[in-house]
Amino acid sequence: MHTQHTPGPWTVKVTQRSYRSIVGADGNDVCEILGRLTNCRDDMGNAQLLSAAPDLLATLQMIASMSGWPASGQQAHPQTDLDHLTRYTAIRQHARAAIARATGAQS
């Protein structure tokens, strides 16, 4: 799927003037958080959330592309169920990592 934004991952960079910049994978600034100018106490949290945007989008795209489980009353197929479970587990791990980045809980 083609996206029209700077490719991720994005990271948070604190500049010399204590601004927070969001930097793309190519090293160029995506945007600056100017919370310091407006005395915003949440500027780092805002920067972390913005920097996680590519990961959050990728997780949503993975979820949206996943076909559903067999409908009620349909014959389940063991291999299909295993494939769905494997994919679900991978998507869940990806989602948790994206949420951790967005909330600043990432190590």
XYZ file of C-alpha atoms in Angstrom, residues 3-100:
98
model
C 1.536 6.064 1.646
C 1.966 9.777 1.178
C 4.014 10.588 4.240
C 7.652 10.448 5.284
C 8.571 6.785 5.770
C 9.053 5.593 9.334
C 10.313 4.857 11.774
C 10.125 8.345 13.202
C 12.071 9.376 16.288
C 11.975 12.267 18.734
C 14.952 14.612 18.796
C 15.440 17.404 21.340
C 17.089 20.359 19.642
C 19.480 22.858 21.170
C 16.622 25.237 21.849
C 14.752 22.488 23.776
C 12.214 22.023 21.018
C 11.130 18.516 20.124
C 11.540 17.511 16.502
C 10.101 14.445 14.820
C 12.761 12.990 12.515
C 12.043 10.559 9.683
C 14.077 7.483 8.769
C 15.922 9.614 6.218
C 17.167 11.939 8.996
C 15.082 14.907 7.876
C 12.673 16.703 10.181
C 9.031 15.756 9.745
C 7.819 18.462 12.139
C 8.709 20.391 15.290
C 6.758 20.476 18.530
C 6.800 24.077 19.690
C 5.355 23.413 23.139
C 8.138 25.371 24.793
C 6.905 28.529 23.074
C 3.405 28.011 24.429
C 4.514 26.689 27.836
C 3.013 23.295 27.052
C 3.821 20.685 29.710
C 2.858 17.855 27.380
C 5.247 18.601 24.503
C 7.331 15.423 24.998
C 4.204 13.256 25.202
C 2.887 14.913 22.058
C 6.202 14.267 20.311
C 6.175 10.593 21.335
C 2.623 10.150 20.044
C 3.440 11.832 16.737
C 6.626 9.809 16.285
C 4.619 6.581 16.658
C 2.221 7.525 13.827
C 3.860 5.312 11.140
C 3.810 2.297 13.496
C 0.192 2.919 14.472
C -0.781 3.228 10.789
C 1.046 -0.003 9.923
C -0.755 -1.842 12.729
C -4.147 -0.594 11.559
C -3.312 -1.637 8.001
C -2.417 -5.124 9.238
C -5.706 -5.368 11.141
C -7.729 -4.086 8.196
C -6.162 -6.629 5.831
C -6.876 -9.614 8.071
C -9.791 -11.768 7.012
C -12.254 -12.833 9.666
C -12.513 -16.073 11.567
C -14.991 -18.628 10.250
C -18.534 -17.398 10.774
C -20.720 -19.070 13.353
C -21.944 -22.433 12.113
C -19.221 -22.760 9.464
C -16.810 -25.656 9.399
C -13.494 -24.597 10.932
C -10.300 -25.674 9.200
C -7.391 -26.406 11.586
C -4.698 -24.935 9.312
C -6.744 -21.788 8.671
C -7.337 -21.380 12.394
C -3.601 -21.801 13.075
C -2.758 -19.259 10.358
C -5.226 -16.777 11.855
C -3.871 -17.331 15.364
C -0.280 -16.864 14.200
C -1.174 -13.679 12.332
C -3.280 -12.395 15.245
C -0.357 -12.953 17.638
C 2.029 -11.036 15.348
C -0.437 -8.157 14.939
C -1.001 -8.006 18.697
C 2.761 -7.790 19.335
C 3.077 -5.065 16.683
C 0.175 -3.156 18.251
C 1.678 -3.358 21.741
C 5.025 -2.065 20.452
C 3.306 0.837 18.651
C 1.312 1.716 21.769
C 4.490 1.632 23.854
